[in-house]
Structure formats: structure tokens, C-alpha cells
Tab-separated table of C-alpha atoms and ligand atoms in Angstrom:
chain	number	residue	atom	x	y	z
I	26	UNK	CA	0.000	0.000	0.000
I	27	UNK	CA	1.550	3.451	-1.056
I	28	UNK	CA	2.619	5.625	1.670
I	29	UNK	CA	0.818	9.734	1.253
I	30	UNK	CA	3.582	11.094	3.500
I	31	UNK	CA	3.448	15.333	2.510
I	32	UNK	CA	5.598	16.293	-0.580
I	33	UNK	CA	9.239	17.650	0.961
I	34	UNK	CA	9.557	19.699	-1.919
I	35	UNK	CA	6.698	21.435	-1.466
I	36	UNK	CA	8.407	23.016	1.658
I	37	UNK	CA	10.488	25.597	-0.676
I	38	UNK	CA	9.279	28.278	-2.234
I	39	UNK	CA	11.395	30.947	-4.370
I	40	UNK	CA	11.114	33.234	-1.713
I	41	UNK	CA	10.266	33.218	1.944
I	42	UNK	CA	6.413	34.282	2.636
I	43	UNK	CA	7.473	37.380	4.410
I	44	UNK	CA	9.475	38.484	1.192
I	45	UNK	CA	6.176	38.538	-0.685
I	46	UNK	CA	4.168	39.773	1.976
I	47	UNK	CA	6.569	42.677	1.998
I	48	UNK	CA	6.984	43.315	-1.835
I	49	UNK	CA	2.777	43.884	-1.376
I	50	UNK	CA	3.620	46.210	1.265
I	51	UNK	CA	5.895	47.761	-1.335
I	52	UNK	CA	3.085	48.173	-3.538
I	53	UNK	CA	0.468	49.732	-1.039
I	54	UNK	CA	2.908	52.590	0.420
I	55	UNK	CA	2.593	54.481	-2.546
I	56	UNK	CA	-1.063	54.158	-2.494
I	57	UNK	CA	-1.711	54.614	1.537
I	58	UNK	CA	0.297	57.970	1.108
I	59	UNK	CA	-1.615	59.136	-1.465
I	60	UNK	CA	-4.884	58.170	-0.237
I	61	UNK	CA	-5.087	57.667	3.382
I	62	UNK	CA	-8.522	56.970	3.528
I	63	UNK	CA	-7.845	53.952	1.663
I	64	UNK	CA	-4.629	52.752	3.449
I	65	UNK	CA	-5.885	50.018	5.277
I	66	UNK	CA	-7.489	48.350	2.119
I	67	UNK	CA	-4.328	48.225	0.100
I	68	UNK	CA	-2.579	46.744	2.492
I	69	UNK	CA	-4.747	43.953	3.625
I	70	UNK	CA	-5.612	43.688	-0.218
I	71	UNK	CA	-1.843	43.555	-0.987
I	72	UNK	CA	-1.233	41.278	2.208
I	73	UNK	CA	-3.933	39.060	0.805
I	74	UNK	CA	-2.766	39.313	-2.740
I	75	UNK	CA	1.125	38.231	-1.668
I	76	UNK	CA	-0.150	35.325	0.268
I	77	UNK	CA	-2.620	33.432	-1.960
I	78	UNK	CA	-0.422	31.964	-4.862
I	79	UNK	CA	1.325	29.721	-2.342
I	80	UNK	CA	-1.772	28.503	-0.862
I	81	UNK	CA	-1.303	26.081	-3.927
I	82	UNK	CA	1.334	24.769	-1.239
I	83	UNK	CA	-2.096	22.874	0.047
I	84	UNK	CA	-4.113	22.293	-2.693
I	85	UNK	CA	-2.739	21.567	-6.357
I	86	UNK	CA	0.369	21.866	-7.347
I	87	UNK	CA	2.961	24.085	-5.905
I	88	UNK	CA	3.997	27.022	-8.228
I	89	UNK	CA	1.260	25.747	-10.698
I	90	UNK	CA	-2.455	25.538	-10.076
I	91	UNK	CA	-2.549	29.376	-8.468
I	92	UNK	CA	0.298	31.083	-10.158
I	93	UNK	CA	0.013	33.058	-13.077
I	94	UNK	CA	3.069	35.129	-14.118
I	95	UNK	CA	2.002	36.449	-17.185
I	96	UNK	CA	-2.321	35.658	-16.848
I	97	UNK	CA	-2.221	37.254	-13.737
I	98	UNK	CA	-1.563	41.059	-15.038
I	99	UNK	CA	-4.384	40.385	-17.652
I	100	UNK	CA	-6.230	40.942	-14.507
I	101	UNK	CA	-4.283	42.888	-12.411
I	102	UNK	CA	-3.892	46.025	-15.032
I	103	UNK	CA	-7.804	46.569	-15.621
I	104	UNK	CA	-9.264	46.210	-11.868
I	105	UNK	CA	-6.477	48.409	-10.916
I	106	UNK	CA	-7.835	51.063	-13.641
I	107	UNK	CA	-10.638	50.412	-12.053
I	108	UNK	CA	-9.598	51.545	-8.904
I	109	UNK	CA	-7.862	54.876	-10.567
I	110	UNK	CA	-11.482	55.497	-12.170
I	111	UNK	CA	-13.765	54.576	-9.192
I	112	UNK	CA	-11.434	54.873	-6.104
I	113	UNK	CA	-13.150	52.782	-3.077
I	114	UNK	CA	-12.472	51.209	-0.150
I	115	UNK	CA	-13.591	47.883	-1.988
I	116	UNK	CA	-11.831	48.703	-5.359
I	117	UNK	CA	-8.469	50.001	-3.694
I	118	UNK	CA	-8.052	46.270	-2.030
I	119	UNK	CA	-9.164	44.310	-4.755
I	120	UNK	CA	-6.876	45.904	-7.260
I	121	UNK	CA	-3.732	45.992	-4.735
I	122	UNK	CA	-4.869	42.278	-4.246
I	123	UNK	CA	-4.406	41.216	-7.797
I	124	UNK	CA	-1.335	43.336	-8.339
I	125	UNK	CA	0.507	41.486	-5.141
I	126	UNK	CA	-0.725	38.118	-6.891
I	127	UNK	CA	0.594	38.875	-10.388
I	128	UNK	CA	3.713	40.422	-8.794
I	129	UNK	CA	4.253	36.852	-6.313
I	130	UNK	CA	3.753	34.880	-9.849
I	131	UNK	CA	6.464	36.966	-11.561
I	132	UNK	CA	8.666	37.185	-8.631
I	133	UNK	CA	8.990	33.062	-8.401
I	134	UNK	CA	10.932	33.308	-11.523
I	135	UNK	CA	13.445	35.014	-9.664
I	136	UNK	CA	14.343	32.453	-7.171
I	137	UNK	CA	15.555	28.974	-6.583
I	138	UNK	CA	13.336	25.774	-8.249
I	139	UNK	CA	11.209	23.124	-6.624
I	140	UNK	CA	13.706	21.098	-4.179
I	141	UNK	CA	13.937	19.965	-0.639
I	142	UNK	CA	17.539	21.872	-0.849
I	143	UNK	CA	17.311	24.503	-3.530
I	144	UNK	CA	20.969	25.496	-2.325
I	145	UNK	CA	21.558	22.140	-4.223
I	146	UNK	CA	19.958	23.721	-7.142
I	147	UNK	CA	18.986	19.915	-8.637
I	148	UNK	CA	15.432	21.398	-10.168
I	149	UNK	CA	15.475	24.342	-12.358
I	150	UNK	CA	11.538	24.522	-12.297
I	151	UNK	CA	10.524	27.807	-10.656
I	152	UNK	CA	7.326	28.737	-11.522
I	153	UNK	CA	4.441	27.195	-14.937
I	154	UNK	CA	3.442	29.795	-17.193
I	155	UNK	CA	0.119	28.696	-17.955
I	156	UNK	CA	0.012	30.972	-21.234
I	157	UNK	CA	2.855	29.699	-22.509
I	158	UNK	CA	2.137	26.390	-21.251
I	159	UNK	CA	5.467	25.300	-19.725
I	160	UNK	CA	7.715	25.899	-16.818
I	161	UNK	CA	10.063	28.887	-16.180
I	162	UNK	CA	13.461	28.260	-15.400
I	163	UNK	CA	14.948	29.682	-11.846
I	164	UNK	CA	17.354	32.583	-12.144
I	165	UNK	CA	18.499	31.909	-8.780
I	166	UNK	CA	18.839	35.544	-8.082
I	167	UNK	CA	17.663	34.592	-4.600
I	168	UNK	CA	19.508	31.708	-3.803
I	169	UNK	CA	16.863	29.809	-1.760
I	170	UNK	CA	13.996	31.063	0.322
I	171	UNK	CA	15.324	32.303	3.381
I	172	UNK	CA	18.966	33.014	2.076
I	173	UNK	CA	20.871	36.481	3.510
I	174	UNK	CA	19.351	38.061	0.218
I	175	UNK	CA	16.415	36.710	0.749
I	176	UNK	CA	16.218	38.595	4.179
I	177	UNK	CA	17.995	41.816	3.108
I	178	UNK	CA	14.834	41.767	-0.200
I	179	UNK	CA	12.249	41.764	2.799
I	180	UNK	CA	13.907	44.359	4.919
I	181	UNK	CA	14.344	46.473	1.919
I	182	UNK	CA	10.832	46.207	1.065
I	183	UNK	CA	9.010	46.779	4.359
I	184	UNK	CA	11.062	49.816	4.850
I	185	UNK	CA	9.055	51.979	3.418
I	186	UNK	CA	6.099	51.033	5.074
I	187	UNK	CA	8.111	51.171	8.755
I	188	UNK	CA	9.602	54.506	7.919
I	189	UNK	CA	6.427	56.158	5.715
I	190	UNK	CA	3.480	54.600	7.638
I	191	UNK	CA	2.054	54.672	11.216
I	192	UNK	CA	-0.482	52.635	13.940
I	193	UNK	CA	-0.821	49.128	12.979
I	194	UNK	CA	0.541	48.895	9.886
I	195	UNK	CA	3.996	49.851	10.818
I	196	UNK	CA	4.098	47.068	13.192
I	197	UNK	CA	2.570	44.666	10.751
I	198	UNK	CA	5.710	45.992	8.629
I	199	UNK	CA	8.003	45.216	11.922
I	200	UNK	CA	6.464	41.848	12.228
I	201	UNK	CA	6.798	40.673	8.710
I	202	UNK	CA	10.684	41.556	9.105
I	203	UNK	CA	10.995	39.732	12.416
I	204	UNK	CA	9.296	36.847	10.961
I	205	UNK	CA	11.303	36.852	7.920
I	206	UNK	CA	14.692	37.115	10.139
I	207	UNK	CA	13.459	34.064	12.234
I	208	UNK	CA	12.666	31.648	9.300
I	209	UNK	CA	16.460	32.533	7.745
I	210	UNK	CA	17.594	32.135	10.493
I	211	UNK	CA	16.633	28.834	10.623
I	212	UNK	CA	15.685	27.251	6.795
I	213	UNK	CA	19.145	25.373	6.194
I	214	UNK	CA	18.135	22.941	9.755
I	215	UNK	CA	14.262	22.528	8.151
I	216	UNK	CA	14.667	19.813	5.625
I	217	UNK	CA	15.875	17.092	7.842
I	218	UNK	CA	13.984	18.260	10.897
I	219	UNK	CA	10.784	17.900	8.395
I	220	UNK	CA	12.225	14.681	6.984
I	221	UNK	CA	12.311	13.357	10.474
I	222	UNK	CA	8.632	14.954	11.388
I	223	UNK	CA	6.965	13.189	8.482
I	224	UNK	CA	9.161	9.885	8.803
A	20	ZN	ZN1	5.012	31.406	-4.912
């Protein structure tokens, strides 16, 4: 009888959560200085938007059945004229939300492929384009998820929402840093420690 123990290589992704959670962040600074009013929904849309591709972690396949790095700006560009045209609370999130996720689908290109180790670099597969109907070679610009670079990208991005931004959000920024910082901290001791946890 087959074994279903979880897929190991579904533990790495290009780039650690808090990178793309950050890189949304990125996105909805611009937009929360502008237009206060709608602060908080572009960055829980962005947050949202950042998040969701790798939810394909569960369900699918990873890097696959809810990325789109080309597909997803076919969306992205017109709801977020949508929100320059009819600015709302509701329009403001939903566009930042489909930026983040085209922006998380193009990013994966960027980093490391589908492996237990990607420091091993033994699969170049980083992310499907669904238009073109194949996968997209890593670039490996970020080495693995949770590598130094990998860290400095997220601290680099949240910056401006730490610096630019007060109340909540600025700690939100904080905590996306500090959760970054403990996850590289520790990513090279995951894959046997998971190996172990799974059998
Ligand atoms: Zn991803």
C-alpha cells in the first residue's frame, strides 16, 4: 500500500512568505500615502494578494495551479484602472490584491526551483506559465527562500512602510521583518527536521 507522507519539496518556495508579503507592502505605500482613507485596504488587499499563490502549497500543485506570471496582469492592469477610475475602499483592495498576486507569480521566476535543498539547485523549475504552457526556469537571483538576500529583499521592502506609515501597519511591517529574520535564520536545519517529522 503506497505511503501519502506530505511532498518535501513542497516546503520551498522561491522566496520566503514574508518576502512577498513585503513586496505587497511595497506596492500599497505608494497608495496609503496618497490616499489615506484607503490605506488600510491596500494593504490587507496587498497582504492578501502576496499570500494566496502559495496557498497552492495545500491544494494543487505548488507554483502551478494558483500562479500566473504572465495571466495574472491580464487581470491585475484593468481592476487596478478600475480603482484609478472609481477609487473605493472595496476597489483600492481588490486591485492591490491582484497586483501582489501577479507580482508573487512573476517574482517566483526570480528564485531557486522546486527542491527539498534549492541550495543544491537539482530542479530548475521555478514557476508554470500557464500561457505559454510550460515551466520557467529559476534565475536563482535569490539563492533559496530564506537566504541572507532573501532577508535583506524583505527588509528592503518593508522599509518603506516602517519609515512612511504609522499605527498598525507599521508594526505589521516590523512583524513581517521579524518573521522573515526568524525563518532565515533557521531554513538550512528545516529539511531534515521535516524529513524526520513526516518519517
Ligand atoms: Zn510562490
Amino acid at each position: 500500500m503506497a505511503c501519502e507522507y506530505p511532498d518535501l519539496r513542497k516546503l520551498s518556495r522561491t522566496m520566503m512568505a514574508p518576502t512577498h508579503v513585503a513586496t505587497g507592502l511595497a506596492i500599497a505605500v505608494p497608495v496609503a500615502t496618497v490616499a489615506p482613507e484607503y490605506a488600510a485596504a491596500a494593504v490587507a488587499g496587498s497582504t492578501v494578494g502576496s499570500l494566496v499563490p502559495d496557498l497552492d502549497l495545500l491544494v494543487g500543485e505548488h507554483r502551478r495551479t494558483l500562479h500566473f506570471p504572465t495571466l495574472g496582469w491580464v487581470v491585475a492592469v484593468p481592476v487596478a484602472l478600475a480603482a484609478v477610475v472609481t477609487p473605493s475602499a472595496v476597489t483600492v483592495g481588490v486591485a492591490l490584491c491582484a497586483l501582489s498576486f501577479a507580482v508573487h507569480s512573476a517574482a517566483d521566476v526570480l528564485g531557486a526551483g522546486e527542491e527539498v535543498r534549492p541550495w543544491e539547485r537539482t530542479n530548475p523549475n521555478a514557476v508554470y506559465c500557464h500561457l505559454r504552457q510550460r515551466w520557467l526556469r529559476a534565475r536563482y537571483r535569490v539563492r533559496y527562500d530564506g537566504a541572507p538576500e532573501d532577508l535583506l529583499l524583505t527588509v528592503v521592502l518593508a522599509a518603506p512602510t516602517v519609515v512612511l506609515l504609522d499605527g498598525p501597519v507599521r508594526w505589521f511591517g516590523l512583524l513581517v521583518v521579524g518573521i522573515g529574520a526568524a525563518y532565515a535564520l533557521v531554513r538550512k536545519w528545516l529539511p531534515p527536521y521535516v524529513a524526520r517529522l513526516v518519517g
